[in-house]
């Protein structure tokens, strides 16, 4: 079967199909502030590190309720530098869920360690303390729980388990800015938390950007050195360790500072839209995102439903002017990039089953009732056709 169209151009009767996400819906006053902040910076010629990056780091740490934040060049680099700060490298294993964006596993490979890809819980689609317990071995040095689509994983449960072993916890919070894990923010429960500010993320920059948060001053200092050639902040030509170039751009920091002021409002809007869409498509032909357990949260980075006839559903929605996507169509262990792990078809059955059934519906801050109604009507009018 040919895959359904990823984008819609000429759907009869709908010249404006609803995209899965939009990053061009803007508040003009905020956009003017972003431009002013970037202009001021360009005039000063202050393009790397400096006040702007530091100010964003303080503000983002405060937003997360974490002692330190270190601005880096992407979410992938945030994960790489968190692993390097813990001295994880060749010979080490890091437990990673097989249903994440590939960057979670790539970061482990980039430091020379081996990702131990594990299956997830069928209801929540995230890793569980039990799944981690079964995978911990003599070479395990860290676990990376992923707060997938904005739904939190039980990091506290995973931390309680790994404390008994000498295993660190690095949260991949790249899809969960502002989500709550009990009384803490996602990213601040483990030893280190990693964020991406890629433009489509819940807090997005004007390009690539990321951050590492931690309460541990020594780890924060290590990430600071590693991101900039082993130099401590403010010290030039003094290289303590072999680092890299993975600093947060000051231009991105300036934009992120303006956008961070509205992140709580944007997150509330995502929660509201997620709850409304849940209510509107409930009882229909699709299964809804898992209800969140006690202490958990969902900030709806992506609104993912499940359907046995997923590809038919996507075609049906396309003809109703509703674009859809699949995050992610191939589990990490089934990608050619990780073929050498030797994890064949059926080795991680839950993740594989999910990959065949999941479908991302549109959800973006600024979406109105007409869009919600068209999505809900499209889903409600879908009747799976049984095929021989
Ligand atoms: C986006 C993302 C990353 C990587 O972030 P980049 O900024 O694109 O490098 C890592 N993990 C998850 C779960 C992500 O969604």
Short mmCIF file of C-alpha atoms and ligand atoms in Angstrom, two decimals:
data_model
loop_
_atom_site.label_atom_id
_atom_site.label_comp_id
_atom_site.label_asym_id
_atom_site.label_seq_id
_atom_site.Cartn_x
_atom_site.Cartn_y
_atom_site.Cartn_z
CA UNK A 1 0.00 0.00 0.00
CA UNK A 2 1.36 3.44 -0.84
CA UNK A 3 1.75 5.72 2.18
CA UNK A 4 -0.90 8.41 2.70
CA UNK A 5 0.09 11.94 1.66
CA UNK A 6 2.23 13.68 4.27
CA UNK A 7 1.07 17.09 3.14
CA UNK A 8 -2.14 18.15 1.52
CA UNK A 9 -2.21 20.53 -1.36
CA UNK A 10 -5.41 20.36 -3.39
CA UNK A 11 -8.16 18.74 -1.36
CA UNK A 12 -11.49 19.51 -3.08
CA UNK A 13 -13.59 21.82 -0.95
CA UNK A 14 -10.79 22.52 1.53
CA UNK A 15 -8.17 24.86 0.20
CA UNK A 16 -6.65 25.15 3.66
CA UNK A 17 -6.04 21.70 5.15
CA UNK A 18 -5.27 21.74 8.88
CA UNK A 19 -1.56 21.07 9.34
CA UNK A 20 -0.30 18.76 12.12
CA UNK A 21 1.61 21.65 13.62
CA UNK A 22 2.01 25.33 12.91
CA UNK A 23 4.81 27.60 14.03
CA UNK A 24 3.76 30.60 11.98
CA UNK A 25 0.80 31.59 14.19
CA UNK A 26 2.16 34.56 16.07
CA UNK A 27 1.39 37.30 18.50
CA UNK A 28 2.62 40.37 16.58
CA UNK A 29 3.67 42.23 19.74
CA UNK A 30 5.80 39.29 20.83
CA UNK A 31 7.30 38.94 17.35
CA UNK A 32 8.31 42.64 17.49
CA UNK A 33 10.00 42.00 20.86
CA UNK A 34 11.92 39.04 19.42
CA UNK A 35 13.16 41.19 16.52
CA UNK A 36 14.16 44.04 18.85
CA UNK A 37 16.07 41.64 21.11
CA UNK A 38 17.98 40.18 18.14
CA UNK A 39 18.71 43.65 16.69
CA UNK A 40 20.06 44.91 20.00
CA UNK A 41 22.33 41.90 20.25
CA UNK A 42 23.57 42.24 16.65
CA UNK A 43 24.35 45.92 17.26
CA UNK A 44 26.47 44.96 20.26
CA UNK A 45 28.12 42.16 18.27
CA UNK A 46 27.56 39.88 21.27
CA UNK A 47 26.99 36.62 19.41
CA UNK A 48 28.45 33.93 21.67
CA UNK A 49 27.81 33.20 25.35
CA UNK A 50 27.87 36.40 27.44
CA UNK A 51 25.00 38.15 29.23
CA UNK A 52 22.19 37.04 26.96
CA UNK A 53 22.96 33.33 27.29
CA UNK A 54 23.51 33.66 31.04
CA UNK A 55 20.27 35.55 31.51
CA UNK A 56 18.34 32.89 29.60
CA UNK A 57 20.03 30.15 31.63
CA UNK A 58 18.94 31.80 34.89
CA UNK A 59 15.41 32.32 33.64
CA UNK A 60 15.05 28.79 32.27
CA UNK A 61 16.47 27.26 35.48
CA UNK A 62 13.93 29.31 37.46
CA UNK A 63 11.11 28.19 35.15
CA UNK A 64 12.08 24.54 35.73
CA UNK A 65 12.79 24.99 39.44
CA UNK A 66 16.30 23.67 38.92
CA UNK A 67 19.52 25.06 40.42
CA UNK A 68 21.37 25.30 37.09
CA UNK A 69 20.66 25.44 33.37
CA UNK A 70 23.36 25.34 30.70
CA UNK A 71 22.47 26.53 27.19
CA UNK A 72 23.69 24.26 24.40
CA UNK A 73 23.30 24.06 20.63
CA UNK A 74 20.55 21.39 20.39
CA UNK A 75 18.63 18.76 22.30
CA UNK A 76 20.92 16.09 20.88
CA UNK A 77 23.99 17.95 22.17
CA UNK A 78 22.25 18.36 25.54
CA UNK A 79 22.01 14.55 25.77
CA UNK A 80 25.58 14.05 24.51
CA UNK A 81 27.04 16.54 27.00
CA UNK A 82 24.97 15.11 29.88
CA UNK A 83 26.39 11.65 29.08
CA UNK A 84 29.92 13.04 28.77
CA UNK A 85 29.56 14.97 32.05
CA UNK A 86 28.91 11.58 33.68
CA UNK A 87 31.98 10.11 31.93
CA UNK A 88 29.91 7.61 30.00
CA UNK A 89 31.65 6.19 26.96
CA UNK A 90 32.91 3.05 25.23
CA UNK A 91 32.05 -0.17 27.04
CA UNK A 92 29.09 1.42 28.84
CA UNK A 93 25.41 0.72 28.28
CA UNK A 94 22.58 3.24 28.54
CA UNK A 95 18.94 2.14 28.73
CA UNK A 96 16.74 3.98 26.19
CA UNK A 97 13.11 3.38 25.12
CA UNK A 98 12.86 2.10 21.53
CA UNK A 99 9.98 4.50 20.74
CA UNK A 100 11.58 7.91 20.82
CA UNK A 101 12.98 10.32 18.30
CA UNK A 102 16.21 8.65 17.16
CA UNK A 103 18.31 11.40 18.83
CA UNK A 104 17.87 9.75 22.25
CA UNK A 105 19.77 6.66 21.06
CA UNK A 106 22.11 8.63 18.78
CA UNK A 107 23.44 10.62 21.73
CA UNK A 108 24.43 7.37 23.43
CA UNK A 109 26.16 6.14 20.25
CA UNK A 110 27.90 9.51 19.76
CA UNK A 111 29.74 9.14 23.10
CA UNK A 112 30.80 5.62 22.10
CA UNK A 113 28.43 3.84 24.51
CA UNK A 114 25.77 1.31 23.52
CA UNK A 115 22.04 2.04 23.71
CA UNK A 116 20.14 -0.80 25.40
CA UNK A 117 16.78 -0.32 23.69
CA UNK A 118 13.80 -1.49 25.74
CA UNK A 119 10.06 -1.92 25.28
CA UNK A 120 7.47 0.37 26.87
CA UNK A 121 4.12 0.19 28.63
CA UNK A 122 1.28 -0.41 26.17
CA UNK A 123 -1.10 2.15 27.78
CA UNK A 124 1.26 5.06 28.36
CA UNK A 125 3.81 4.36 25.59
CA UNK A 126 6.66 5.35 27.95
CA UNK A 127 9.26 3.26 29.82
CA UNK A 128 8.44 1.95 33.29
CA UNK A 129 10.56 1.23 36.40
CA UNK A 130 9.78 -2.49 35.86
CA UNK A 131 11.05 -2.36 32.27
CA UNK A 132 14.24 -0.64 33.47
CA UNK A 133 14.71 -3.15 36.32
CA UNK A 134 14.62 -6.02 33.83
CA UNK A 135 17.22 -4.35 31.60
CA UNK A 136 19.82 -3.25 34.17
CA UNK A 137 23.04 -5.22 33.73
CA UNK A 138 26.67 -5.00 34.87
CA UNK A 139 27.55 -2.48 32.14
CA UNK A 140 24.53 -0.19 32.68
CA UNK A 141 25.68 3.33 33.56
CA UNK A 142 22.56 5.39 32.91
CA UNK A 143 18.88 5.34 31.97
CA UNK A 144 17.23 7.93 29.70
CA UNK A 145 13.46 8.11 30.35
CA UNK A 146 11.71 10.05 27.58
CA UNK A 147 8.62 12.18 28.31
CA UNK A 148 7.14 11.26 24.94
CA UNK A 149 4.72 13.61 23.16
CA UNK A 150 4.52 15.68 26.36
CA UNK A 151 3.32 12.79 28.55
CA UNK A 152 5.55 12.22 31.57
CA UNK A 153 7.33 8.98 32.42
CA UNK A 154 7.61 7.80 36.06
CA UNK A 155 11.09 9.22 36.60
CA UNK A 156 10.75 9.17 40.41
CA UNK A 157 10.08 5.42 40.23
CA UNK A 158 13.08 4.94 37.94
CA UNK A 159 15.33 7.04 40.25
CA UNK A 160 14.22 5.00 43.29
CA UNK A 161 15.26 1.85 41.44
CA UNK A 162 18.57 3.06 39.99
CA UNK A 163 19.78 4.46 43.35
CA UNK A 164 20.30 0.85 44.41
CA UNK A 165 22.70 0.39 41.50
CA UNK A 166 25.34 2.89 40.40
CA UNK A 167 23.18 4.11 37.56
CA UNK A 168 22.44 7.75 36.64
CA UNK A 169 19.12 9.07 35.29
CA UNK A 170 19.13 11.58 32.41
CA UNK A 171 15.66 12.80 31.46
CA UNK A 172 14.91 13.46 27.81
CA UNK A 173 12.43 16.32 28.30
CA UNK A 174 12.75 17.56 24.70
CA UNK A 175 8.96 17.17 24.23
CA UNK A 176 7.83 18.12 27.74
CA UNK A 177 8.76 21.73 28.66
CA UNK A 178 6.69 22.73 31.68
CA UNK A 179 5.16 19.27 32.31
CA UNK A 180 4.81 18.30 35.97
CA UNK A 181 6.18 15.14 37.58
CA UNK A 182 4.44 15.36 40.97
CA UNK A 183 5.69 18.56 42.60
CA UNK A 184 8.67 18.90 40.24
CA UNK A 185 9.07 19.88 36.61
CA UNK A 186 9.93 17.31 33.96
CA UNK A 187 13.70 17.36 33.54
CA UNK A 188 14.45 18.05 37.22
CA UNK A 189 13.74 14.66 38.81
CA UNK A 190 16.76 12.76 37.47
CA UNK A 191 20.43 13.73 37.74
CA UNK A 192 20.25 15.84 34.59
CA UNK A 193 17.43 16.91 32.26
CA UNK A 194 17.80 17.65 28.55
CA UNK A 195 15.69 20.06 26.50
CA UNK A 196 15.50 20.90 22.81
CA UNK A 197 14.32 24.29 21.55
CA UNK A 198 14.04 23.11 17.93
CA UNK A 199 11.43 25.40 16.32
CA UNK A 200 8.51 22.95 16.55
CA UNK A 201 9.09 22.05 20.23
CA UNK A 202 6.83 23.50 22.95
CA UNK A 203 9.47 26.19 23.51
CA UNK A 204 11.06 26.76 20.10
CA UNK A 205 13.87 29.07 18.96
CA UNK A 206 14.61 30.55 15.52
CA UNK A 207 16.77 27.53 14.78
CA UNK A 208 18.54 24.82 16.75
CA UNK A 209 19.06 25.24 20.48
CA UNK A 210 18.91 23.23 23.70
CA UNK A 211 19.67 23.17 27.42
CA UNK A 212 20.78 20.85 30.20
CA UNK A 213 19.30 21.39 33.68
CA UNK A 214 20.65 19.95 36.92
CA UNK A 215 20.77 20.63 40.66
CA UNK A 216 24.36 19.37 40.77
CA UNK A 217 26.84 22.28 40.52
CA UNK A 218 29.74 20.01 39.53
CA UNK A 219 27.78 18.43 36.66
CA UNK A 220 26.62 21.87 35.48
CA UNK A 221 30.24 23.08 35.49
CA UNK A 222 31.29 20.04 33.46
CA UNK A 223 28.59 20.64 30.85
CA UNK A 224 29.67 24.32 30.66
CA UNK A 225 33.26 23.33 29.94
CA UNK A 226 32.38 20.55 27.50
CA UNK A 227 30.14 22.79 25.36
CA UNK A 228 32.98 25.25 24.71
CA UNK A 229 36.36 23.53 24.17
CA UNK A 230 36.89 22.67 27.81
CA UNK A 231 36.94 26.34 28.85
CA UNK A 232 35.30 27.44 32.09
CA UNK A 233 32.92 30.43 31.61
CA UNK A 234 34.95 33.62 31.21
CA UNK A 235 38.28 31.82 30.82
CA UNK A 236 39.87 31.79 27.36
CA UNK A 237 42.65 29.47 26.24
CA UNK A 238 42.52 27.41 29.38
CA UNK A 239 41.30 23.96 28.39
CA UNK A 240 40.47 21.73 31.34
CA UNK A 241 39.01 18.88 29.31
CA UNK A 242 38.56 17.96 25.66
CA UNK A 243 35.27 19.63 24.77
CA UNK A 244 33.50 20.67 21.59
CA UNK A 245 31.58 23.57 20.03
CA UNK A 246 28.04 23.12 21.30
CA UNK A 247 27.15 26.49 22.83
CA UNK A 248 23.69 28.04 22.79
CA UNK A 249 23.75 30.91 20.24
CA UNK A 250 23.19 34.30 21.85
CA UNK A 251 20.68 35.09 19.06
CA UNK A 252 18.66 32.03 20.06
CA UNK A 253 18.98 32.96 23.75
CA UNK A 254 17.56 36.42 22.98
CA UNK A 255 14.54 34.92 21.16
CA UNK A 256 14.05 32.23 23.82
CA UNK A 257 14.03 34.83 26.63
CA UNK A 258 11.10 36.60 24.97
CA UNK A 259 9.25 33.33 24.30
CA UNK A 260 9.93 31.87 27.75
CA UNK A 261 7.80 34.64 29.28
CA UNK A 262 4.78 33.14 27.52
CA UNK A 263 5.64 29.46 27.96
CA UNK A 264 3.27 28.98 30.91
CA UNK A 265 0.42 30.47 28.87
CA UNK A 266 1.31 28.41 25.79
CA UNK A 267 1.50 25.24 27.93
CA UNK A 268 -1.91 25.96 29.46
CA UNK A 269 -3.27 26.40 25.93
CA UNK A 270 -1.82 23.04 24.84
CA UNK A 271 -3.36 21.35 27.90
CA UNK A 272 -6.73 22.99 27.19
CA UNK A 273 -6.69 22.00 23.50
CA UNK A 274 -5.59 18.46 24.39
CA UNK A 275 -8.43 18.07 26.90
CA UNK A 276 -10.99 19.46 24.42
CA UNK A 277 -9.85 17.25 21.57
CA UNK A 278 -9.94 14.23 23.91
CA UNK A 279 -13.53 15.03 24.79
CA UNK A 280 -14.49 15.60 21.16
CA UNK A 281 -13.07 12.35 19.76
CA UNK A 282 -13.92 10.15 22.79
CA UNK A 283 -16.14 7.16 22.08
CA UNK A 284 -15.19 7.15 18.38
CA UNK A 285 -13.14 4.75 16.28
CA UNK A 286 -9.77 5.69 17.79
CA UNK A 287 -8.11 5.06 21.12
CA UNK A 288 -7.17 8.22 23.02
CA UNK A 289 -3.83 9.17 24.57
CA UNK A 290 -3.55 7.33 27.91
CA UNK A 291 -5.17 8.99 30.90
CA UNK A 292 -2.40 10.33 33.08
CA UNK A 293 -1.73 8.49 36.34
CA UNK A 294 -1.27 10.17 39.72
CA UNK A 295 1.58 12.69 39.69
CA UNK A 296 1.86 12.49 35.90
CA UNK A 297 1.11 15.16 33.32
CA UNK A 298 0.59 15.74 29.61
CA UNK A 299 1.49 18.99 27.87
CA UNK A 300 0.41 17.73 24.43
CA UNK A 301 3.53 18.37 22.39
CA UNK A 302 1.79 15.88 20.08
CA UNK A 303 -1.78 14.53 20.19
CA UNK A 304 -1.40 10.87 19.29
CA UNK A 305 -4.35 8.48 18.89
CA UNK A 306 -4.29 4.78 18.04
CA UNK A 307 -6.24 2.91 15.42
CA UNK A 308 -5.86 -0.61 14.01
CA UNK A 309 -6.65 0.71 10.51
CA UNK A 310 -4.24 3.61 10.95
CA UNK A 311 -3.31 4.09 7.28
CA UNK A 312 -6.98 4.06 6.22
CA UNK A 313 -7.73 6.59 8.97
CA UNK A 314 -4.99 8.86 7.63
CA UNK A 315 -6.35 8.67 4.09
CA UNK A 316 -9.87 9.36 5.36
CA UNK A 317 -8.72 12.40 7.37
CA UNK A 318 -6.72 13.68 4.39
CA UNK A 319 -9.91 13.79 2.30
CA UNK A 320 -11.53 15.77 5.14
CA UNK A 321 -8.77 18.38 5.04
CA UNK A 322 -6.99 17.13 8.16
CA UNK A 323 -3.26 16.41 7.86
CA UNK A 324 -1.79 13.72 10.10
CA UNK A 325 1.66 12.34 10.86
CA UNK A 326 3.25 9.33 12.55
CA UNK A 327 5.68 9.90 15.42
CA UNK A 328 7.52 7.63 14.77
CA UNK A 329 6.85 5.15 11.98
CA UNK A 330 9.94 2.99 12.61
CA UNK A 331 10.99 2.03 16.15
CA UNK A 332 14.66 2.86 16.75
CA UNK A 333 15.72 -0.80 16.87
CA UNK A 334 14.18 -1.40 13.42
CA UNK A 335 15.98 1.51 11.70
CA UNK A 336 18.91 0.62 9.42
CA UNK A 337 21.06 2.87 11.64
CA UNK A 338 20.61 0.40 14.53
CA UNK A 339 20.53 -2.79 12.49
CA UNK A 340 23.80 -3.86 14.08
CA UNK A 341 22.09 -4.24 17.47
CA UNK A 342 20.50 -7.36 15.96
CA UNK A 343 17.04 -6.68 17.43
CA UNK A 344 14.80 -8.39 14.88
CA UNK A 345 11.10 -8.04 14.14
CA UNK A 346 9.13 -9.04 17.24
CA UNK A 347 11.98 -8.37 19.69
CA UNK A 348 10.22 -5.33 21.24
CA UNK A 349 6.59 -6.17 20.48
CA UNK A 350 4.78 -3.30 22.23
CA UNK A 351 6.81 -0.59 20.51
CA UNK A 352 6.41 -2.38 17.17
CA UNK A 353 2.64 -2.70 17.62
CA UNK A 354 2.39 0.98 18.58
CA UNK A 355 4.36 2.04 15.49
CA UNK A 356 1.74 0.35 13.29
CA UNK A 357 -1.24 1.95 15.09
CA UNK A 358 -0.26 5.47 16.14
CA UNK A 359 -1.48 8.59 14.34
CA UNK A 360 -0.68 12.20 15.27
CA UNK A 361 -3.63 14.58 14.91
CA UNK A 362 -3.16 18.36 14.52
CA UNK A 363 -2.68 20.36 17.72
CA UNK A 364 -1.00 23.75 17.96
CA UNK A 365 -1.49 26.81 20.16
CA UNK A 366 -3.82 29.18 18.33
CA UNK A 367 -5.99 26.38 16.92
CA UNK A 368 -9.66 27.40 17.07
CA UNK A 369 -13.06 25.74 17.23
CA UNK A 370 -13.44 25.36 13.43
CA UNK A 371 -10.24 23.29 13.32
CA UNK A 372 -11.19 21.22 16.39
CA UNK A 373 -14.62 20.56 14.91
CA UNK A 374 -13.26 19.52 11.52
CA UNK A 375 -10.78 17.12 13.16
CA UNK A 376 -13.48 15.63 15.42
CA UNK A 377 -15.94 15.28 12.52
CA UNK A 378 -13.27 13.63 10.39
CA UNK A 379 -12.47 11.09 13.11
CA UNK A 380 -16.13 10.43 13.93
CA UNK A 381 -17.03 9.74 10.29
CA UNK A 382 -14.29 7.14 9.87
CA UNK A 383 -15.46 3.56 9.57
CA UNK A 384 -12.69 1.00 9.38
CA UNK A 385 -13.27 -1.24 6.33
CA UNK A 386 -12.34 -4.83 6.96
CA UNK A 387 -10.18 -6.21 4.19
CA UNK A 388 -9.57 -9.71 3.01
C1 LIG B 1 13.69 16.83 19.38
C2 LIG B 1 14.12 15.72 20.23
C3 LIG B 1 15.47 15.46 20.51
C4 LIG B 1 16.61 16.17 19.83
O1 LIG B 1 16.56 17.55 19.87
P1 LIG B 1 17.28 18.39 18.69
O2 LIG B 1 17.24 19.78 19.23
O3 LIG B 1 16.49 18.20 17.46
O4 LIG B 1 18.67 17.87 18.59
C5 LIG B 1 15.77 14.45 21.39
N1 LIG B 1 14.81 13.70 21.96
C6 LIG B 1 13.50 13.91 21.70
C7 LIG B 1 12.49 13.05 22.40
C8 LIG B 1 13.11 14.91 20.83
O5 LIG B 1 11.82 15.08 20.56
#
